[in-house]
């Protein structure tokens, strides 16, 4: 049809005053190719004109005086095309491009050990296609160098002030919600984990370190999907079912995933409180059992290449837990100085909670020229939660009539965060410049309604209820410069942040305002010797702003004699990090020092006058730590691998006690992780891993934490042409993860035993369907815009 049209037009073109040449570009399958770059050169090989084919594969050349001319077509999917001709003789041109590669019917990936790469400002743990990619993102974090997970608390080199990001986007989840999200993130979707102990100026100054989880980009054309299921058996059963779907065609790609979890969660605890004043000992046994049959994790991502210089992406992620519920029966025995139980009370805590988290981000990346690019990122996060409890207490104290007490609390919380950020990057030869600005706004509202029957009947108590409103604005400007000189790499930056905050407490009425500017410098240097040994230095100043829930002064009661309380006057923590690093072959060594001014943390104290045990967040005077971190991956045999991760740290916390005396809590802490993995069958990726984790005694403010250890087993194998993958994990094999957390100074003498139901096994299945073939060996297509750079 196109040839017929060109034939009809030929006489008109021939006698036209302007030279006009039409042509088509197609492949060997006669498919017309759009957006293909066509270049025209004169006889001196000088570029005359560049243009792209339209949606029908047609291009038109007009106003060309050169004769003869040469036409070339360069496309990464096809062989190079070049042809010269006389413009006075040939006016119709059909270009047929031949494919330069064969489709790969099936991708067979040989599993290898994770690669640890030291960069000037971070440690990159590349897990793509490694022998741990069958695990979920939470389990991968546990195996990441410099990262420790103890009782579901993330630490980096002993510090708990960690900012977790996915593709450099902040996650507004903490605790169990963050863990659930990462547990439902498939490991084969993770490209790498970046451990950034001294984050550069580009990152917000919040947190002592950043863990950035880099997700893979979909490179497979067409449609594919993954169905997965997981069964977890600890004290009680839990399960997760999910589906992920991917579609990519030319410039457009979309990904969507949904996971639903359900199960019963269990935690054992026993509290011991010794009151020196009346020589009594209170022992409470609390076995917490909660059911959550509707946990939903949703992720949806769209990417579009508007042209070869512009990429647009939209991402939505959500976590929905409509109802988690349970009833705790907590008996408490009170012993006198003769160790006789003379009093007791029974607490029945009937409760439920709800949590909803929505995050939406929009990003545009634009390459301005060969050396510079611009990125604009916007994201919004909303977190809505509710906790309700009905607490009934039966009192039977010596020399007192038995009594029944009842109170109800309804705690509602709503957090909204909006952020916009511009980043500019310029890179040429040995220099790299980054600069940008960020504005964020946070608004939180917490409302606690309290009712009790202290006056004989259940009624609302406004003096024990509370409304807390908090607003925070943050404006940041940053710039950093990197310079590479032969064996040396240097990088330095400065970030300035303005924080404007206001907290309003209803009962008693109080307004707290603060406005301040802070500067956060960073500096890095790295030297590589002839035999690839790397020596590094880094310094960074950070800030630890308290979580919004920590600022809420409302008393959240566990029972009649114990409650949790925040502090709206909490100060931000200033953190100084200093690192010396050494890397050679598979050895990675870190020497570090960390100083924290007014760190905020949860501590407890007992109040003898009311027999209350109070947990609250406060600022202690200071904390400092210095230590050595070692990571080594040994490849003993092609089928046998050993990983060694050790961290030795001296930690000190200084705090003022209830007697207003400054106390020093210090400890040498050792965390050891040793694992060995075996390839049992290479053809089916059948692998087994056995590991051991040890945690020596640690501290947190007034707390001293006992040692613990655990052993685990991991096994995975693939079936049916590697489309079906089965894995088995057995955690805390010998049930040795119980810990004792104690406070003992002045008149404070209490501790609790805590076991978080870590012993159990997990069996999971994952099935891949749809197109698993790689049709684009090269994913970057140079078009007209790139050729002009």
mmCIF file with all atom_site columns, N, CA and C in Angstrom, residues 593-658:
data_model
loop_
_atom_site.group_PDB
_atom_site.id
_atom_site.type_symbol
_atom_site.label_atom_id
_atom_site.label_alt_id
_atom_site.label_comp_id
_atom_site.label_asym_id
_atom_site.label_entity_id
_atom_site.label_seq_id
_atom_site.pdbx_PDB_ins_code
_atom_site.Cartn_x
_atom_site.Cartn_y
_atom_site.Cartn_z
_atom_site.occupancy
_atom_site.B_iso_or_equiv
_atom_site.pdbx_formal_charge
_atom_site.auth_seq_id
_atom_site.auth_comp_id
_atom_site.auth_asym_id
_atom_site.auth_atom_id
_atom_site.pdbx_PDB_model_num
ATOM 1   N N  . UNK A 1 593 ? 33.049 5.411   65.190 1.00 0.00 ? 593 UNK A N  1
ATOM 2   C CA . UNK A 1 593 ? 32.768 6.119   66.445 1.00 0.00 ? 593 UNK A CA 1
ATOM 3   C C  . UNK A 1 593 ? 31.465 6.889   66.261 1.00 0.00 ? 593 UNK A C  1
ATOM 4   N N  . UNK A 1 594 ? 30.614 6.840   67.264 1.00 0.00 ? 594 UNK A N  1
ATOM 5   C CA . UNK A 1 594 ? 29.318 7.523   67.199 1.00 0.00 ? 594 UNK A CA 1
ATOM 6   C C  . UNK A 1 594 ? 29.074 8.266   68.507 1.00 0.00 ? 594 UNK A C  1
ATOM 7   N N  . UNK A 1 595 ? 28.703 9.532   68.406 1.00 0.00 ? 595 UNK A N  1
ATOM 8   C CA . UNK A 1 595 ? 28.368 10.339  69.580 1.00 0.00 ? 595 UNK A CA 1
ATOM 9   C C  . UNK A 1 595 ? 26.968 10.902  69.405 1.00 0.00 ? 595 UNK A C  1
ATOM 10  N N  . UNK A 1 596 ? 26.135 10.735  70.425 1.00 0.00 ? 596 UNK A N  1
ATOM 11  C CA . UNK A 1 596 ? 24.746 11.195  70.383 1.00 0.00 ? 596 UNK A CA 1
ATOM 12  C C  . UNK A 1 596 ? 24.495 12.157  71.540 1.00 0.00 ? 596 UNK A C  1
ATOM 13  N N  . UNK A 1 597 ? 23.994 13.343  71.215 1.00 0.00 ? 597 UNK A N  1
ATOM 14  C CA . UNK A 1 597 ? 23.647 14.334  72.230 1.00 0.00 ? 597 UNK A CA 1
ATOM 15  C C  . UNK A 1 597 ? 22.141 14.312  72.451 1.00 0.00 ? 597 UNK A C  1
ATOM 16  N N  . UNK A 1 598 ? 21.734 14.062  73.667 1.00 0.00 ? 598 UNK A N  1
ATOM 17  C CA . UNK A 1 598 ? 20.326 13.961  74.066 1.00 0.00 ? 598 UNK A CA 1
ATOM 18  C C  . UNK A 1 598 ? 19.559 12.923  73.241 1.00 0.00 ? 598 UNK A C  1
ATOM 19  N N  . UNK A 1 599 ? 20.048 11.697  73.187 1.00 0.00 ? 599 UNK A N  1
ATOM 20  C CA . UNK A 1 599 ? 19.279 10.655  72.474 1.00 0.00 ? 599 UNK A CA 1
ATOM 21  C C  . UNK A 1 599 ? 17.956 10.393  73.180 1.00 0.00 ? 599 UNK A C  1
ATOM 22  N N  . UNK A 1 600 ? 16.914 10.191  72.391 1.00 0.00 ? 600 UNK A N  1
ATOM 23  C CA . UNK A 1 600 ? 15.592 9.896   72.945 1.00 0.00 ? 600 UNK A CA 1
ATOM 24  C C  . UNK A 1 600 ? 15.336 8.398   72.838 1.00 0.00 ? 600 UNK A C  1
ATOM 25  N N  . UNK A 1 601 ? 14.773 7.825   73.886 1.00 0.00 ? 601 UNK A N  1
ATOM 26  C CA . UNK A 1 601 ? 14.534 6.384   73.919 1.00 0.00 ? 601 UNK A CA 1
ATOM 27  C C  . UNK A 1 601 ? 13.497 6.062   74.983 1.00 0.00 ? 601 UNK A C  1
ATOM 28  N N  . UNK A 1 602 ? 12.998 4.832   74.928 1.00 0.00 ? 602 UNK A N  1
ATOM 29  C CA . UNK A 1 602 ? 12.035 4.369   75.920 1.00 0.00 ? 602 UNK A CA 1
ATOM 30  C C  . UNK A 1 602 ? 12.779 3.815   77.132 1.00 0.00 ? 602 UNK A C  1
ATOM 31  N N  . UNK A 1 603 ? 12.396 4.293   78.333 1.00 0.00 ? 603 UNK A N  1
ATOM 32  C CA . UNK A 1 603 ? 12.931 3.749   79.571 1.00 0.00 ? 603 UNK A CA 1
ATOM 33  C C  . UNK A 1 603 ? 11.753 3.513   80.511 1.00 0.00 ? 603 UNK A C  1
ATOM 34  N N  . UNK A 1 604 ? 12.009 2.926   81.643 1.00 0.00 ? 604 UNK A N  1
ATOM 35  C CA . UNK A 1 604 ? 10.943 2.665   82.611 1.00 0.00 ? 604 UNK A CA 1
ATOM 36  C C  . UNK A 1 604 ? 11.372 3.130   83.993 1.00 0.00 ? 604 UNK A C  1
ATOM 37  N N  . UNK A 1 605 ? 10.407 3.440   84.836 1.00 0.00 ? 605 UNK A N  1
ATOM 38  C CA . UNK A 1 605 ? 10.706 3.673   86.249 1.00 0.00 ? 605 UNK A CA 1
ATOM 39  C C  . UNK A 1 605 ? 9.497  3.280   87.085 1.00 0.00 ? 605 UNK A C  1
ATOM 40  N N  . UNK A 1 606 ? 9.760  2.834   88.271 1.00 0.00 ? 606 UNK A N  1
ATOM 41  C CA . UNK A 1 606 ? 8.709  2.426   89.188 1.00 0.00 ? 606 UNK A CA 1
ATOM 42  C C  . UNK A 1 606 ? 8.451  3.552   90.192 1.00 0.00 ? 606 UNK A C  1
ATOM 43  N N  . UNK A 1 607 ? 7.183  3.738   90.513 1.00 0.00 ? 607 UNK A N  1
ATOM 44  C CA . UNK A 1 607 ? 6.760  4.809   91.415 1.00 0.00 ? 607 UNK A CA 1
ATOM 45  C C  . UNK A 1 607 ? 6.206  4.168   92.684 1.00 0.00 ? 607 UNK A C  1
ATOM 46  N N  . UNK A 1 608 ? 6.985  4.161   93.773 1.00 0.00 ? 608 UNK A N  1
ATOM 47  C CA . UNK A 1 608 ? 6.575  3.430   94.978 1.00 0.00 ? 608 UNK A CA 1
ATOM 48  C C  . UNK A 1 608 ? 5.271  3.915   95.596 1.00 0.00 ? 608 UNK A C  1
ATOM 49  N N  . UNK A 1 609 ? 4.995  5.222   95.502 1.00 0.00 ? 609 UNK A N  1
ATOM 50  C CA . UNK A 1 609 ? 3.805  5.764   96.169 1.00 0.00 ? 609 UNK A CA 1
ATOM 51  C C  . UNK A 1 609 ? 2.510  5.213   95.587 1.00 0.00 ? 609 UNK A C  1
ATOM 52  N N  . UNK A 1 610 ? 2.499  4.921   94.277 1.00 0.00 ? 610 UNK A N  1
ATOM 53  C CA . UNK A 1 610 ? 1.294  4.410   93.620 1.00 0.00 ? 610 UNK A CA 1
ATOM 54  C C  . UNK A 1 610 ? 1.473  2.991   93.094 1.00 0.00 ? 610 UNK A C  1
ATOM 55  N N  . UNK A 1 611 ? 2.664  2.426   93.305 1.00 0.00 ? 611 UNK A N  1
ATOM 56  C CA . UNK A 1 611 ? 2.992  1.095   92.762 1.00 0.00 ? 611 UNK A CA 1
ATOM 57  C C  . UNK A 1 611 ? 2.796  1.024   91.250 1.00 0.00 ? 611 UNK A C  1
ATOM 58  N N  . UNK A 1 612 ? 3.086  2.138   90.576 1.00 0.00 ? 612 UNK A N  1
ATOM 59  C CA . UNK A 1 612 ? 2.976  2.188   89.117 1.00 0.00 ? 612 UNK A CA 1
ATOM 60  C C  . UNK A 1 612 ? 4.322  1.880   88.470 1.00 0.00 ? 612 UNK A C  1
ATOM 61  N N  . UNK A 1 613 ? 4.283  1.129   87.392 1.00 0.00 ? 613 UNK A N  1
ATOM 62  C CA . UNK A 1 613 ? 5.450  0.914   86.545 1.00 0.00 ? 613 UNK A CA 1
ATOM 63  C C  . UNK A 1 613 ? 5.178  1.667   85.246 1.00 0.00 ? 613 UNK A C  1
ATOM 64  N N  . UNK A 1 614 ? 5.996  2.688   85.000 1.00 0.00 ? 614 UNK A N  1
ATOM 65  C CA . UNK A 1 614 ? 5.719  3.629   83.918 1.00 0.00 ? 614 UNK A CA 1
ATOM 66  C C  . UNK A 1 614 ? 6.782  3.493   82.831 1.00 0.00 ? 614 UNK A C  1
ATOM 67  N N  . UNK A 1 615 ? 6.326  3.356   81.605 1.00 0.00 ? 615 UNK A N  1
ATOM 68  C CA . UNK A 1 615 ? 7.222  3.352   80.446 1.00 0.00 ? 615 UNK A CA 1
ATOM 69  C C  . UNK A 1 615 ? 7.028  4.674   79.704 1.00 0.00 ? 615 UNK A C  1
ATOM 70  N N  . UNK A 1 616 ? 8.116  5.357   79.418 1.00 0.00 ? 616 UNK A N  1
ATOM 71  C CA . UNK A 1 616 ? 7.966  6.647   78.746 1.00 0.00 ? 616 UNK A CA 1
ATOM 72  C C  . UNK A 1 616 ? 9.195  6.950   77.915 1.00 0.00 ? 616 UNK A C  1
ATOM 73  N N  . UNK A 1 617 ? 8.995  7.829   76.933 1.00 0.00 ? 617 UNK A N  1
ATOM 74  C CA . UNK A 1 617 ? 10.089 8.279   76.094 1.00 0.00 ? 617 UNK A CA 1
ATOM 75  C C  . UNK A 1 617 ? 10.661 9.562   76.666 1.00 0.00 ? 617 UNK A C  1
ATOM 76  N N  . UNK A 1 618 ? 11.970 9.630   76.700 1.00 0.00 ? 618 UNK A N  1
ATOM 77  C CA . UNK A 1 618 ? 12.636 10.794  77.261 1.00 0.00 ? 618 UNK A CA 1
ATOM 78  C C  . UNK A 1 618 ? 13.997 10.957  76.606 1.00 0.00 ? 618 UNK A C  1
ATOM 79  N N  . UNK A 1 619 ? 14.624 12.108  76.852 1.00 0.00 ? 619 UNK A N  1
ATOM 80  C CA . UNK A 1 619 ? 16.000 12.337  76.412 1.00 0.00 ? 619 UNK A CA 1
ATOM 81  C C  . UNK A 1 619 ? 16.948 12.000  77.547 1.00 0.00 ? 619 UNK A C  1
ATOM 82  N N  . UNK A 1 620 ? 17.918 11.136  77.282 1.00 0.00 ? 620 UNK A N  1
ATOM 83  C CA . UNK A 1 620 ? 18.985 10.956  78.244 1.00 0.00 ? 620 UNK A CA 1
ATOM 84  C C  . UNK A 1 620 ? 20.091 11.964  77.908 1.00 0.00 ? 620 UNK A C  1
ATOM 85  N N  . UNK A 1 621 ? 21.098 12.065  78.760 1.00 0.00 ? 621 UNK A N  1
ATOM 86  C CA . UNK A 1 621 ? 22.103 13.109  78.602 1.00 0.00 ? 621 UNK A CA 1
ATOM 87  C C  . UNK A 1 621 ? 22.922 12.923  77.325 1.00 0.00 ? 621 UNK A C  1
ATOM 88  N N  . UNK A 1 622 ? 23.494 11.750  77.151 1.00 0.00 ? 622 UNK A N  1
ATOM 89  C CA . UNK A 1 622 ? 24.284 11.507  75.947 1.00 0.00 ? 622 UNK A CA 1
ATOM 90  C C  . UNK A 1 622 ? 24.568 10.016  75.808 1.00 0.00 ? 622 UNK A C  1
ATOM 91  N N  . UNK A 1 623 ? 25.008 9.644   74.625 1.00 0.00 ? 623 UNK A N  1
ATOM 92  C CA . UNK A 1 623 ? 25.437 8.276   74.371 1.00 0.00 ? 623 UNK A CA 1
ATOM 93  C C  . UNK A 1 623 ? 26.608 8.296   73.408 1.00 0.00 ? 623 UNK A C  1
ATOM 94  N N  . UNK A 1 624 ? 27.511 7.348   73.553 1.00 0.00 ? 624 UNK A N  1
ATOM 95  C CA . UNK A 1 624 ? 28.619 7.241   72.615 1.00 0.00 ? 624 UNK A CA 1
ATOM 96  C C  . UNK A 1 624 ? 29.033 5.786   72.485 1.00 0.00 ? 624 UNK A C  1
ATOM 97  N N  . UNK A 1 625 ? 29.584 5.468   71.331 1.00 0.00 ? 625 UNK A N  1
ATOM 98  C CA . UNK A 1 625 ? 29.980 4.091   71.066 1.00 0.00 ? 625 UNK A CA 1
ATOM 99  C C  . UNK A 1 625 ? 31.130 4.096   70.072 1.00 0.00 ? 625 UNK A C  1
ATOM 100 N N  . UNK A 1 626 ? 32.004 3.125   70.223 1.00 0.00 ? 626 UNK A N  1
ATOM 101 C CA . UNK A 1 626 ? 33.050 2.902   69.238 1.00 0.00 ? 626 UNK A CA 1
ATOM 102 C C  . UNK A 1 626 ? 33.199 1.396   69.063 1.00 0.00 ? 626 UNK A C  1
ATOM 103 N N  . UNK A 1 627 ? 33.523 0.996   67.840 1.00 0.00 ? 627 UNK A N  1
ATOM 104 C CA . UNK A 1 627 ? 33.553 -0.440  67.604 1.00 0.00 ? 627 UNK A CA 1
ATOM 105 C C  . UNK A 1 627 ? 34.229 -0.824  66.315 1.00 0.00 ? 627 UNK A C  1
ATOM 106 N N  . UNK A 1 628 ? 34.242 -2.136  66.073 1.00 0.00 ? 628 UNK A N  1
ATOM 107 C CA . UNK A 1 628 ? 34.857 -2.736  64.899 1.00 0.00 ? 628 UNK A CA 1
ATOM 108 C C  . UNK A 1 628 ? 33.858 -3.694  64.277 1.00 0.00 ? 628 UNK A C  1
ATOM 109 N N  . UNK A 1 629 ? 33.660 -3.553  62.955 1.00 0.00 ? 629 UNK A N  1
ATOM 110 C CA . UNK A 1 629 ? 32.758 -4.428  62.228 1.00 0.00 ? 629 UNK A CA 1
ATOM 111 C C  . UNK A 1 629 ? 33.547 -5.167  61.151 1.00 0.00 ? 629 UNK A C  1
ATOM 112 N N  . UNK A 1 630 ? 33.331 -6.479  61.066 1.00 0.00 ? 630 UNK A N  1
ATOM 113 C CA . UNK A 1 630 ? 34.053 -7.319  60.112 1.00 0.00 ? 630 UNK A CA 1
ATOM 114 C C  . UNK A 1 630 ? 33.058 -8.158  59.322 1.00 0.00 ? 630 UNK A C  1
ATOM 115 N N  . UNK A 1 631 ? 33.238 -8.190  58.003 1.00 0.00 ? 631 UNK A N  1
ATOM 116 C CA . UNK A 1 631 ? 32.390 -9.011  57.131 1.00 0.00 ? 631 UNK A CA 1
ATOM 117 C C  . UNK A 1 631 ? 33.284 -9.714  56.111 1.00 0.00 ? 631 UNK A C  1
ATOM 118 N N  . UNK A 1 632 ? 33.077 -11.027 55.967 1.00 0.00 ? 632 UNK A N  1
ATOM 119 C CA . UNK A 1 632 ? 33.885 -11.813 55.028 1.00 0.00 ? 632 UNK A CA 1
ATOM 120 C C  . UNK A 1 632 ? 33.042 -12.930 54.428 1.00 0.00 ? 632 UNK A C  1
ATOM 121 N N  . UNK A 1 633 ? 33.110 -13.060 53.129 1.00 0.00 ? 633 UNK A N  1
ATOM 122 C CA . UNK A 1 633 ? 32.413 -14.112 52.407 1.00 0.00 ? 633 UNK A CA 1
ATOM 123 C C  . UNK A 1 633 ? 33.457 -15.082 51.863 1.00 0.00 ? 633 UNK A C  1
ATOM 124 N N  . UNK A 1 634 ? 33.485 -16.295 52.380 1.00 0.00 ? 634 UNK A N  1
ATOM 125 C CA . UNK A 1 634 ? 34.460 -17.303 51.967 1.00 0.00 ? 634 UNK A CA 1
ATOM 126 C C  . UNK A 1 634 ? 33.832 -18.258 50.948 1.00 0.00 ? 634 UNK A C  1
ATOM 127 N N  . UNK A 1 635 ? 34.458 -18.375 49.797 1.00 0.00 ? 635 UNK A N  1
ATOM 128 C CA . UNK A 1 635 ? 34.039 -19.374 48.814 1.00 0.00 ? 635 UNK A CA 1
ATOM 129 C C  . UNK A 1 635 ? 34.975 -20.567 48.968 1.00 0.00 ? 635 UNK A C  1
ATOM 130 N N  . UNK A 1 636 ? 34.589 -21.523 49.818 1.00 0.00 ? 636 UNK A N  1
ATOM 131 C CA . UNK A 1 636 ? 35.450 -22.655 50.111 1.00 0.00 ? 636 UNK A CA 1
ATOM 132 C C  . UNK A 1 636 ? 35.574 -23.564 48.888 1.00 0.00 ? 636 UNK A C  1
ATOM 133 N N  . UNK A 1 637 ? 34.429 -23.914 48.347 1.00 0.00 ? 637 UNK A N  1
ATOM 134 C CA . UNK A 1 637 ? 34.337 -24.724 47.129 1.00 0.00 ? 637 UNK A CA 1
ATOM 135 C C  . UNK A 1 637 ? 33.282 -24.086 46.233 1.00 0.00 ? 637 UNK A C  1
ATOM 136 N N  . UNK A 1 638 ? 33.230 -24.470 44.973 1.00 0.00 ? 638 UNK A N  1
ATOM 137 C CA . UNK A 1 638 ? 32.168 -23.914 44.120 1.00 0.00 ? 638 UNK A CA 1
ATOM 138 C C  . UNK A 1 638 ? 30.773 -24.176 44.678 1.00 0.00 ? 638 UNK A C  1
ATOM 139 N N  . UNK A 1 639 ? 30.626 -25.220 45.469 1.00 0.00 ? 639 UNK A N  1
ATOM 140 C CA . UNK A 1 639 ? 29.323 -25.579 46.019 1.00 0.00 ? 639 UNK A CA 1
ATOM 141 C C  . UNK A 1 639 ? 29.196 -25.268 47.515 1.00 0.00 ? 639 UNK A C  1
ATOM 142 N N  . UNK A 1 640 ? 30.218 -24.629 48.091 1.00 0.00 ? 640 UNK A N  1
ATOM 143 C CA . UNK A 1 640 ? 30.235 -24.423 49.544 1.00 0.00 ? 640 UNK A CA 1
ATOM 144 C C  . UNK A 1 640 ? 30.684 -23.001 49.844 1.00 0.00 ? 640 UNK A C  1
ATOM 145 N N  . UNK A 1 641 ? 29.843 -22.280 50.605 1.00 0.00 ? 641 UNK A N  1
ATOM 146 C CA . UNK A 1 641 ? 30.102 -20.874 50.908 1.00 0.00 ? 641 UNK A CA 1
ATOM 147 C C  . UNK A 1 641 ? 29.914 -20.624 52.409 1.00 0.00 ? 641 UNK A C  1
ATOM 148 N N  . UNK A 1 642 ? 30.768 -19.782 52.979 1.00 0.00 ? 642 UNK A N  1
ATOM 149 C CA . UNK A 1 642 ? 30.677 -19.423 54.395 1.00 0.00 ? 642 UNK A CA 1
ATOM 150 C C  . UNK A 1 642 ? 30.693 -17.903 54.519 1.00 0.00 ? 642 UNK A C  1
ATOM 151 N N  . UNK A 1 643 ? 29.773 -17.364 55.322 1.00 0.00 ? 643 UNK A N  1
ATOM 152 C CA . UNK A 1 643 ? 29.698 -15.927 55.564 1.00 0.00 ? 643 UNK A CA 1
ATOM 153 C C  . UNK A 1 643 ? 29.953 -15.663 57.041 1.00 0.00 ? 643 UNK A C  1
ATOM 154 N N  . UNK A 1 644 ? 30.864 -14.728 57.302 1.00 0.00 ? 644 UNK A N  1
ATOM 155 C CA . UNK A 1 644 ? 31.218 -14.344 58.664 1.00 0.00 ? 644 UNK A CA 1
ATOM 156 C C  . UNK A 1 644 ? 30.947 -12.864 58.845 1.00 0.00 ? 644 UNK A C  1
ATOM 157 N N  . UNK A 1 645 ? 30.132 -12.508 59.845 1.00 0.00 ? 645 UNK A N  1
ATOM 158 C CA . UNK A 1 645 ? 29.831 -11.116 60.145 1.00 0.00 ? 645 UNK A CA 1
ATOM 159 C C  . UNK A 1 645 ? 29.949 -10.910 61.655 1.00 0.00 ? 645 UNK A C  1
ATOM 160 N N  . UNK A 1 646 ? 30.880 -10.039 62.054 1.00 0.00 ? 646 UNK A N  1
ATOM 161 C CA . UNK A 1 646 ? 31.150 -9.820  63.477 1.00 0.00 ? 646 UNK A CA 1
ATOM 162 C C  . UNK A 1 646 ? 31.136 -8.324  63.773 1.00 0.00 ? 646 UNK A C  1
ATOM 163 N N  . UNK A 1 647 ? 30.578 -7.960  64.934 1.00 0.00 ? 647 UNK A N  1
ATOM 164 C CA . UNK A 1 647 ? 30.576 -6.563  65.363 1.00 0.00 ? 647 UNK A CA 1
ATOM 165 C C  . UNK A 1 647 ? 30.876 -6.502  66.866 1.00 0.00 ? 647 UNK A C  1
ATOM 166 N N  . UNK A 1 648 ? 31.963 -5.837  67.201 1.00 0.00 ? 648 UNK A N  1
ATOM 167 C CA . UNK A 1 648 ? 32.358 -5.647  68.592 1.00 0.00 ? 648 UNK A CA 1
ATOM 168 C C  . UNK A 1 648 ? 32.291 -4.164  68.904 1.00 0.00 ? 648 UNK A C  1
ATOM 169 N N  . UNK A 1 649 ? 31.566 -3.813  69.967 1.00 0.00 ? 649 UNK A N  1
ATOM 170 C CA . UNK A 1 649 ? 31.300 -2.394  70.241 1.00 0.00 ? 649 UNK A CA 1
ATOM 171 C C  . UNK A 1 649 ? 31.338 -2.113  71.740 1.00 0.00 ? 649 UNK A C  1
ATOM 172 N N  . UNK A 1 650 ? 31.911 -0.980  72.082 1.00 0.00 ? 650 UNK A N  1
ATOM 173 C CA . UNK A 1 650 ? 31.821 -0.466  73.449 1.00 0.00 ? 650 UNK A CA 1
ATOM 174 C C  . UNK A 1 650 ? 30.788 0.653   73.446 1.00 0.00 ? 650 UNK A C  1
ATOM 175 N N  . UNK A 1 651 ? 29.742 0.488   74.242 1.00 0.00 ? 651 UNK A N  1
ATOM 176 C CA . UNK A 1 651 ? 28.602 1.414   74.231 1.00 0.00 ? 651 UNK A CA 1
ATOM 177 C C  . UNK A 1 651 ? 28.424 2.030   75.608 1.00 0.00 ? 651 UNK A C  1
ATOM 178 N N  . UNK A 1 652 ? 28.179 3.343   75.640 1.00 0.00 ? 652 UNK A N  1
ATOM 179 C CA . UNK A 1 652 ? 27.969 4.069   76.891 1.00 0.00 ? 652 UNK A CA 1
ATOM 180 C C  . UNK A 1 652 ? 26.723 4.938   76.787 1.00 0.00 ? 652 UNK A C  1
ATOM 181 N N  . UNK A 1 653 ? 25.882 4.890   77.814 1.00 0.00 ? 653 UNK A N  1
ATOM 182 C CA . UNK A 1 653 ? 24.715 5.763   77.940 1.00 0.00 ? 653 UNK A CA 1
ATOM 183 C C  . UNK A 1 653 ? 24.783 6.489   79.274 1.00 0.00 ? 653 UNK A C  1
ATOM 184 N N  . UNK A 1 654 ? 24.558 7.810   79.235 1.00 0.00 ? 654 UNK A N  1
ATOM 185 C CA . UNK A 1 654 ? 24.550 8.624   80.451 1.00 0.00 ? 654 UNK A CA 1
ATOM 186 C C  . UNK A 1 654 ? 23.130 9.146   80.659 1.00 0.00 ? 654 UNK A C  1
ATOM 187 N N  . UNK A 1 655 ? 22.565 8.900   81.836 1.00 0.00 ? 655 UNK A N  1
ATOM 188 C CA . UNK A 1 655 ? 21.191 9.336   82.100 1.00 0.00 ? 655 UNK A CA 1
ATOM 189 C C  . UNK A 1 655 ? 21.061 9.828   83.535 1.00 0.00 ? 655 UNK A C  1
ATOM 190 N N  . UNK A 1 656 ? 20.109 10.739  83.731 1.00 0.00 ? 656 UNK A N  1
ATOM 191 C CA . UNK A 1 656 ? 19.771 11.201  85.072 1.00 0.00 ? 656 UNK A CA 1
ATOM 192 C C  . UNK A 1 656 ? 18.647 10.345  85.626 1.00 0.00 ? 656 UNK A C  1
ATOM 193 N N  . UNK A 1 657 ? 18.882 9.787   86.813 1.00 0.00 ? 657 UNK A N  1
ATOM 194 C CA . UNK A 1 657 ? 17.892 8.914   87.413 1.00 0.00 ? 657 UNK A CA 1
ATOM 195 C C  . UNK A 1 657 ? 16.789 9.679   88.109 1.00 0.00 ? 657 UNK A C  1
ATOM 196 N N  . UNK A 1 658 ? 15.869 8.945   88.711 1.00 0.00 ? 658 UNK A N  1
ATOM 197 C CA . UNK A 1 658 ? 14.758 9.569   89.431 1.00 0.00 ? 658 UNK A CA 1
ATOM 198 C C  . UNK A 1 658 ? 15.259 10.360  90.642 1.00 0.00 ? 658 UNK A C  1
#
